[in-house]
CSV table of C-alpha atoms in Angstrom, one decimal:
chain,number,residue,atom,x,y,z
A,1,MET,CA,0.0,0.0,0.0
A,2,GLY,CA,1.3,3.5,-0.8
A,3,ALA,CA,1.3,6.2,1.8
A,4,PRO,CA,-1.9,8.0,2.3
A,5,THR,CA,-1.3,11.7,1.5
A,6,LEU,CA,-1.1,14.7,3.7
A,7,ARG,CA,-3.1,17.3,1.9
A,8,GLY,CA,-1.7,20.4,3.5
A,9,VAL,CA,-0.9,22.2,6.7
A,10,TYR,CA,-4.1,22.7,8.7
A,11,GLU,CA,-2.6,24.5,11.7
A,12,THR,CA,0.5,26.7,11.9
A,13,VAL,CA,1.6,27.8,15.3
A,14,LEU,CA,3.5,30.9,16.5
A,15,TYR,CA,4.5,31.5,20.1
A,16,VAL,CA,4.1,34.9,21.7
A,17,ALA,CA,4.4,36.1,25.3
A,18,ASP,CA,1.7,38.7,25.0
A,19,LEU,CA,-1.3,37.0,23.4
A,20,ALA,CA,-3.6,40.0,23.3
A,21,ARG,CA,-1.1,42.2,21.7
A,22,ALA,CA,-0.2,39.6,19.1
A,23,ALA,CA,-3.8,38.8,18.4
A,24,ARG,CA,-4.5,42.5,17.7
A,25,PHE,CA,-1.6,42.6,15.2
A,26,TYR,CA,-2.8,39.6,13.2
A,27,ALA,CA,-6.4,40.7,13.2
A,28,GLU,CA,-6.0,44.5,12.7
A,29,GLU,CA,-2.7,44.8,10.8
A,30,LEU,CA,-2.8,41.6,8.7
A,31,GLY,CA,-6.6,41.4,8.5
A,32,LEU,CA,-7.0,37.7,9.7
A,33,THR,CA,-10.3,36.5,10.9
A,34,PRO,CA,-10.4,35.4,14.6
A,35,VAL,CA,-12.1,32.1,15.4
A,36,PRO,CA,-13.4,31.2,18.8
A,37,GLY,CA,-12.3,28.1,20.6
A,38,LEU,CA,-9.2,28.8,22.6
A,39,GLY,CA,-10.7,31.3,25.0
A,40,GLY,CA,-7.8,33.0,26.9
A,41,ALA,CA,-5.5,30.2,26.1
A,42,GLY,CA,-4.4,31.4,22.7
A,43,GLY,CA,-5.5,33.1,19.5
A,44,ALA,CA,-6.9,31.3,16.5
A,45,PHE,CA,-7.4,32.7,13.0
A,46,ARG,CA,-8.9,31.3,9.8
A,47,LEU,CA,-7.2,31.9,6.5
A,48,ALA,CA,-9.0,32.3,3.2
A,49,ASP,CA,-7.9,28.8,2.1
A,50,GLY,CA,-9.3,27.2,5.2
A,51,GLY,CA,-6.0,26.8,7.1
A,52,MET,CA,-5.5,28.1,10.6
A,53,LEU,CA,-2.9,30.3,12.4
A,54,LEU,CA,-2.7,29.7,16.1
A,55,LEU,CA,-1.0,31.8,18.7
A,56,PHE,CA,0.1,30.4,22.0
A,57,ASP,CA,2.0,31.6,25.1
A,58,PRO,CA,4.6,28.9,25.3
A,59,ASP,CA,4.6,28.8,29.1
A,60,GLN,CA,0.9,28.0,29.0
A,61,SER,CA,0.8,25.6,26.1
A,62,ALA,CA,3.8,23.6,27.5
A,63,ALA,CA,2.0,22.9,30.7
A,64,PRO,CA,1.4,19.2,31.3
A,65,GLY,CA,-2.0,17.7,31.7
A,66,ARG,CA,-3.7,19.5,28.8
A,67,VAL,CA,-6.5,17.9,26.7
A,68,VAL,CA,-4.1,18.2,23.7
A,69,PRO,CA,-0.4,17.2,23.8
A,70,SER,CA,1.8,19.9,25.2
A,71,HIS,CA,4.2,22.0,23.2
A,72,GLY,CA,5.8,25.4,23.4
A,73,ALA,CA,8.9,27.1,22.0
A,74,HIS,CA,10.8,30.2,22.9
A,75,GLY,CA,12.5,32.5,20.4
A,76,PRO,CA,11.5,34.1,17.1
A,77,GLY,CA,9.6,31.8,14.7
A,78,HIS,CA,8.8,32.3,11.1
A,79,VAL,CA,5.7,32.1,9.0
A,80,ALA,CA,5.0,33.0,5.3
A,81,PHE,CA,1.6,34.0,4.1
A,82,ALA,CA,0.6,33.8,0.4
A,83,VAL,CA,-1.0,37.0,-1.0
A,84,ALA,CA,-3.0,37.1,-4.2
A,85,PRO,CA,-1.2,37.9,-7.5
A,86,GLY,CA,-0.7,41.6,-7.8
A,87,GLU,CA,-1.5,42.4,-4.2
A,88,LEU,CA,2.0,42.6,-2.6
A,89,ASP,CA,2.5,46.3,-3.5
A,90,GLY,CA,-0.9,47.0,-1.9
A,91,TRP,CA,0.4,45.3,1.2
A,92,VAL,CA,3.6,47.4,1.2
A,93,GLU,CA,1.5,50.6,1.1
A,94,ARG,CA,-0.8,49.3,3.8
A,95,LEU,CA,2.0,48.4,6.1
A,96,LYS,CA,3.7,51.8,5.5
A,97,ARG,CA,0.5,53.7,6.3
A,98,ARG,CA,0.4,51.7,9.6
A,99,SER,CA,4.0,52.4,10.4
A,100,ILE,CA,5.0,48.8,10.3
A,101,GLU,CA,8.6,48.5,9.2
A,102,VAL,CA,9.4,46.2,6.3
A,103,GLU,CA,12.6,44.5,7.4
A,104,ARG,CA,13.5,43.1,4.0
A,105,GLU,CA,12.3,42.6,0.4
A,106,ILE,CA,13.5,39.7,-1.7
A,107,ALA,CA,12.9,38.8,-5.3
A,108,TRP,CA,13.2,35.0,-5.7
A,109,PRO,CA,15.0,33.4,-8.6
A,110,VAL,CA,11.9,31.4,-9.5
A,111,GLY,CA,9.8,34.5,-9.8
A,112,GLY,CA,8.1,35.2,-6.5
A,113,ARG,CA,8.6,38.3,-4.4
A,114,SER,CA,8.6,38.6,-0.6
A,115,ILE,CA,8.5,41.2,2.1
A,116,TYR,CA,9.2,40.6,5.8
A,117,VAL,CA,7.9,42.3,8.9
A,118,ARG,CA,8.1,41.4,12.6
A,119,ASP,CA,5.0,40.7,14.8
A,120,PRO,CA,5.0,42.2,18.3
A,121,ALA,CA,6.7,39.1,19.7
A,122,GLY,CA,9.5,39.3,17.2
A,123,ASN,CA,8.4,36.4,14.9
A,124,SER,CA,9.5,36.9,11.3
A,125,VAL,CA,6.3,37.3,9.1
A,126,GLU,CA,6.7,37.0,5.4
A,127,LEU,CA,4.2,38.0,2.8
A,128,ILE,CA,4.9,36.4,-0.6
A,129,GLU,CA,3.4,36.8,-4.0
A,130,GLY,CA,4.2,33.9,-6.3
A,131,GLU,CA,6.7,31.1,-5.6
A,132,ALA,CA,10.0,31.0,-3.7
A,133,TRP,CA,10.5,27.2,-4.2
A,134,ALA,CA,11.2,25.1,-7.3
B,1,MET,CA,-9.5,50.8,1.0
B,2,GLY,CA,-10.3,47.4,2.5
B,3,ALA,CA,-7.4,45.2,3.5
B,4,PRO,CA,-5.9,43.0,0.8
B,5,THR,CA,-6.4,39.3,1.8
B,6,LEU,CA,-3.8,36.8,3.0
B,7,ARG,CA,-4.9,33.7,1.1
B,8,GLY,CA,-3.2,31.1,3.3
B,9,VAL,CA,-0.1,30.0,5.0
B,10,TYR,CA,2.6,29.4,2.4
B,11,GLU,CA,5.5,28.3,4.8
B,12,THR,CA,5.2,26.6,8.1
B,13,VAL,CA,8.4,26.1,10.1
B,14,LEU,CA,9.4,23.6,12.7
B,15,TYR,CA,12.8,23.7,14.5
B,16,VAL,CA,14.9,20.6,15.0
B,17,ALA,CA,18.4,20.1,16.2
B,18,ASP,CA,19.1,17.1,13.9
B,19,LEU,CA,18.1,18.2,10.5
B,20,ALA,CA,18.9,14.9,8.7
B,21,ARG,CA,17.0,12.8,11.2
B,22,ALA,CA,13.9,15.0,11.1
B,23,ALA,CA,14.0,15.2,7.3
B,24,ARG,CA,14.0,11.4,7.1
B,25,PHE,CA,10.9,11.3,9.4
B,26,TYR,CA,8.9,13.8,7.3
B,27,ALA,CA,9.9,12.2,4.0
B,28,GLU,CA,9.7,8.5,4.9
B,29,GLU,CA,7.2,8.3,7.7
B,30,LEU,CA,4.8,11.1,6.7
B,31,GLY,CA,5.5,10.8,2.9
B,32,LEU,CA,6.2,14.5,2.3
B,33,THR,CA,8.0,15.5,-0.9
B,34,PRO,CA,11.4,17.1,-0.4
B,35,VAL,CA,12.1,20.2,-2.4
B,36,PRO,CA,15.7,21.5,-3.0
B,37,GLY,CA,16.7,25.0,-2.2
B,38,LEU,CA,18.0,25.0,1.4
B,39,GLY,CA,21.0,22.8,0.9
B,40,GLY,CA,22.4,21.7,4.2
B,41,ALA,CA,20.7,24.7,5.9
B,42,GLY,CA,17.4,23.1,6.4
B,43,GLY,CA,14.7,20.8,5.0
B,44,ALA,CA,11.9,21.9,2.7
B,45,PHE,CA,8.8,19.8,1.8
B,46,ARG,CA,5.9,20.6,-0.6
B,47,LEU,CA,2.4,19.6,0.5
B,48,ALA,CA,-0.3,18.5,-1.9
B,49,ASP,CA,-2.1,21.9,-1.7
B,50,GLY,CA,1.0,23.8,-2.6
B,51,GLY,CA,2.1,24.8,0.9
B,52,MET,CA,5.5,24.2,2.3
B,53,LEU,CA,6.9,22.7,5.5
B,54,LEU,CA,10.4,24.0,6.4
B,55,LEU,CA,12.7,22.5,9.0
B,56,PHE,CA,15.5,24.5,10.5
B,57,ASP,CA,18.2,24.1,13.1
B,58,PRO,CA,17.4,27.2,15.2
B,59,ASP,CA,21.1,27.8,16.0
B,60,GLN,CA,21.8,28.1,12.3
B,61,SER,CA,18.6,30.0,11.3
B,62,ALA,CA,19.1,32.5,14.1
B,63,ALA,CA,22.5,33.5,12.9
B,64,PRO,CA,22.8,37.2,11.9
B,65,GLY,CA,23.7,38.3,8.4
B,66,ARG,CA,21.6,35.8,6.4
B,67,VAL,CA,19.9,36.6,3.1
B,68,VAL,CA,16.6,36.2,4.8
B,69,PRO,CA,15.7,37.7,8.2
B,70,SER,CA,16.9,35.6,11.1
B,71,HIS,CA,14.6,33.4,13.3
B,72,GLY,CA,14.9,30.4,15.5
B,73,ALA,CA,13.0,28.9,18.4
B,74,HIS,CA,13.9,26.2,21.0
B,75,GLY,CA,11.4,23.8,22.5
B,76,PRO,CA,8.7,21.6,21.0
B,77,GLY,CA,6.5,23.2,18.4
B,78,HIS,CA,3.2,22.1,16.9
B,79,VAL,CA,1.9,21.5,13.4
B,80,ALA,CA,-1.4,19.9,12.2
B,81,PHE,CA,-1.6,18.3,8.7
B,82,ALA,CA,-5.0,17.8,7.0
B,83,VAL,CA,-5.6,14.3,5.7
B,84,ALA,CA,-8.3,13.4,3.1
B,85,PRO,CA,-11.7,12.3,4.3
B,86,GLY,CA,-11.7,8.6,5.3
B,87,GLU,CA,-7.9,8.4,5.4
B,88,LEU,CA,-7.1,8.9,9.1
B,89,ASP,CA,-7.6,5.2,10.0
B,90,GLY,CA,-5.2,4.3,7.2
B,91,TRP,CA,-2.7,6.7,8.8
B,92,VAL,CA,-3.2,5.0,12.2
B,93,GLU,CA,-2.4,1.6,10.7
B,94,ARG,CA,0.6,3.0,8.8
B,95,LEU,CA,2.1,4.6,11.9
B,96,LYS,CA,1.5,1.4,14.0
B,97,ARG,CA,3.3,-0.7,11.3
B,98,ARG,CA,6.2,1.7,11.6
B,99,SER,CA,6.2,1.6,15.4
B,100,ILE,CA,5.4,5.3,15.7
B,101,GLU,CA,3.5,5.9,18.9
B,102,VAL,CA,0.2,7.7,18.7
B,103,GLU,CA,0.3,9.9,21.7
B,104,ARG,CA,-3.3,10.9,21.7
B,105,GLU,CA,-6.5,10.7,19.7
B,106,ILE,CA,-9.2,13.4,19.9
B,107,ALA,CA,-12.7,13.6,18.5
B,108,TRP,CA,-13.6,17.3,18.1
B,109,PRO,CA,-17.1,18.6,19.0
B,110,VAL,CA,-17.5,20.1,15.5
B,111,GLY,CA,-16.9,16.6,13.9
B,112,GLY,CA,-13.2,16.3,13.1
B,113,ARG,CA,-10.9,13.7,14.4
B,114,SER,CA,-7.2,14.0,15.2
B,115,ILE,CA,-4.2,11.8,16.1
B,116,TYR,CA,-0.9,13.1,17.5
B,117,VAL,CA,2.6,11.8,17.2
B,118,ARG,CA,6.0,13.3,18.0
B,119,ASP,CA,8.7,14.0,15.4
B,120,PRO,CA,12.3,13.0,16.3
B,121,ALA,CA,12.9,16.5,17.7
B,122,GLY,CA,9.8,16.3,20.0
B,123,ASN,CA,7.5,18.5,17.9
B,124,SER,CA,3.9,17.6,18.3
B,125,VAL,CA,2.6,16.6,14.9
B,126,GLU,CA,-1.2,16.3,14.5
B,127,LEU,CA,-3.0,14.6,11.6
B,128,ILE,CA,-6.6,15.7,11.3
B,129,GLU,CA,-9.6,14.5,9.3
B,130,GLY,CA,-12.3,17.1,9.1
B,131,GLU,CA,-12.6,20.2,11.2
B,132,ALA,CA,-11.5,21.1,14.7
B,133,TRP,CA,-12.6,24.8,14.5
B,134,ALA,CA,-15.9,26.5,14.3
């Protein structure tokens, strides 16, 4: 029997010490849609393609005895979000208006283009139009 | 102007100390497709829906002066992969045959069902059929 297939990533996690502050960033600055379910234990956001971004305080999510297995990392993580073709320049304008510093811009050899910002916890957040990978 | 939309997560990152060992786990046990581009600096895998899973050694990826912004976290992270409807039981069988312990199984109130394993670095890896979120 061949391997059954993993269709995609359903939940991507970032760790943040200040949940409320980070949740405001992803909702207000990046326009993600909050989804209930974690209460005060974290932040959950639904992306347009059905995937989820989850925010956790690592000291809380690493506690033993949870309903779900424990996890929790310290230090800056990384996530990249796909933007629609032609929308990256609009994102650069939007971030500039909101005084969010674009740390770097990269044009990828395979044709895609990325910008990078930091969330309030220091995680590296990339917005990419097109492809960075072969 | 309304906010442009983030379509989905393009890159999800997990941190592992032993890149080769973790890369074998995701390729051989979970059947992900390796993609070149990181060389020895990490592992990159393409999912069926076009998204990417990236593996980094946090001590390398946190080094200053990289082409891309630095990042790197220590401690167990979490990712959830979506499996096709009806395929979770096949995954349970496959993991059992390969002597990979299923740490927990959860049936979600909204109808989905998850199993959890650990990758060699201790990251919590969830496989989910259906939905966990409202």
